[in-house]
GROMACS .gro file of C-alpha atoms in nm:
model
   67
    1MET     CA    1  -1.873   7.155   0.097
    2LYS     CA    2  -2.206   7.093   0.199
    3GLU     CA    3  -2.282   6.940   0.516
    4GLY     CA    4  -2.353   6.602   0.479
    5GLU     CA    5  -2.178   6.489   0.142
    6GLU     CA    6  -1.945   6.286   0.296
    7GLU     CA    7  -2.173   6.061   0.544
    8ARG     CA    8  -2.396   6.044   0.233
    9ILE     CA    9  -2.069   5.886   0.036
   10LYS     CA   10  -1.993   5.644   0.374
   11LYS     CA   11  -2.360   5.566   0.342
   12ASP     CA   12  -2.306   5.486  -0.081
   13ILE     CA   13  -2.022   5.301   0.036
   14ALA     CA   14  -2.157   5.115   0.353
   15LEU     CA   15  -2.479   4.967   0.115
   16PHE     CA   16  -2.267   4.897  -0.162
   17GLU     CA   17  -2.039   4.610   0.065
   18GLU     CA   18  -2.340   4.528   0.181
   19SER     CA   19  -2.518   4.413  -0.119
   20ILE     CA   20  -2.202   4.260  -0.256
   21THR     CA   21  -2.173   3.992   0.046
   22GLU     CA   22  -2.514   3.907  -0.180
   23LEU     CA   23  -2.422   3.816  -0.468
   24GLY     CA   24  -2.275   3.469  -0.607
   25GLU     CA   25  -1.992   3.435  -0.813
   26GLY     CA   26  -2.113   3.396  -1.157
   27ASP     CA   27  -2.047   3.737  -1.242
   28TRP     CA   28  -1.674   3.750  -1.122
   29GLU     CA   29  -1.603   4.038  -1.417
   30VAL     CA   30  -1.826   4.287  -1.304
   31LEU     CA   31  -1.797   4.241  -0.977
   32GLU     CA   32  -1.439   4.322  -0.983
   33LEU     CA   33  -1.454   4.612  -1.158
   34ALA     CA   34  -1.700   4.695  -0.970
   35ARG     CA   35  -1.508   4.643  -0.679
   36ALA     CA   36  -1.298   4.890  -0.790
   37TYR     CA   37  -1.477   5.135  -0.844
   38CYS     CA   38  -1.553   5.128  -0.456
   39GLU     CA   39  -1.177   5.174  -0.429
   40ASP     CA   40  -1.185   5.456  -0.612
   41ALA     CA   41  -1.463   5.654  -0.378
   42ARG     CA   42  -1.303   5.518  -0.080
   43TYR     CA   43  -0.928   5.690  -0.254
   44TYR     CA   44  -1.131   6.026  -0.353
   45LEU     CA   45  -1.344   6.033  -0.015
   46ALA     CA   46  -1.023   6.008   0.148
   47LYS     CA   47  -0.884   6.324  -0.099
   48GLY     CA   48  -1.175   6.524  -0.039
   49ASP     CA   49  -1.335   6.533  -0.430
   50TYR     CA   50  -1.671   6.449  -0.303
   51LEU     CA   51  -1.789   6.483  -0.639
   52THR     CA   52  -1.610   6.261  -0.782
   53ALA     CA   53  -1.626   5.972  -0.515
   54PHE     CA   54  -2.006   6.022  -0.530
   55GLY     CA   55  -1.966   5.952  -0.887
   56CYS     CA   56  -1.757   5.644  -0.842
   57ILE     CA   57  -2.025   5.465  -0.543
   58ASN     CA   58  -2.309   5.517  -0.819
   59TYR     CA   59  -2.109   5.415  -1.048
   60ALA     CA   60  -1.978   5.069  -0.846
   61HIS     CA   61  -2.432   5.014  -0.702
   62GLY     CA   62  -2.509   5.054  -1.110
   63LEU     CA   63  -2.301   4.766  -1.203
   64ILE     CA   64  -2.402   4.553  -0.969
   65ASP     CA   65  -2.785   4.624  -1.000
   66GLY     CA   66  -2.624   4.443  -1.375
   67ILE     CA   67  -2.633   4.185  -1.220
   0.00000   0.00000   0.00000
């Protein structure tokens, strides 16, 4: 594991959580999908699978960026 990978993923998860508080409820389905990807990121992070965790949280960010 490269130093800083876990911290980077945790930072991205925190940024995601901050971003979703600024969204309205108009795109509920997309928001739920994004939240599911964030939960997946937490799961893979806990397992030490940093590559998959990073992919999941970036997918979550992409979904909310599209709203």
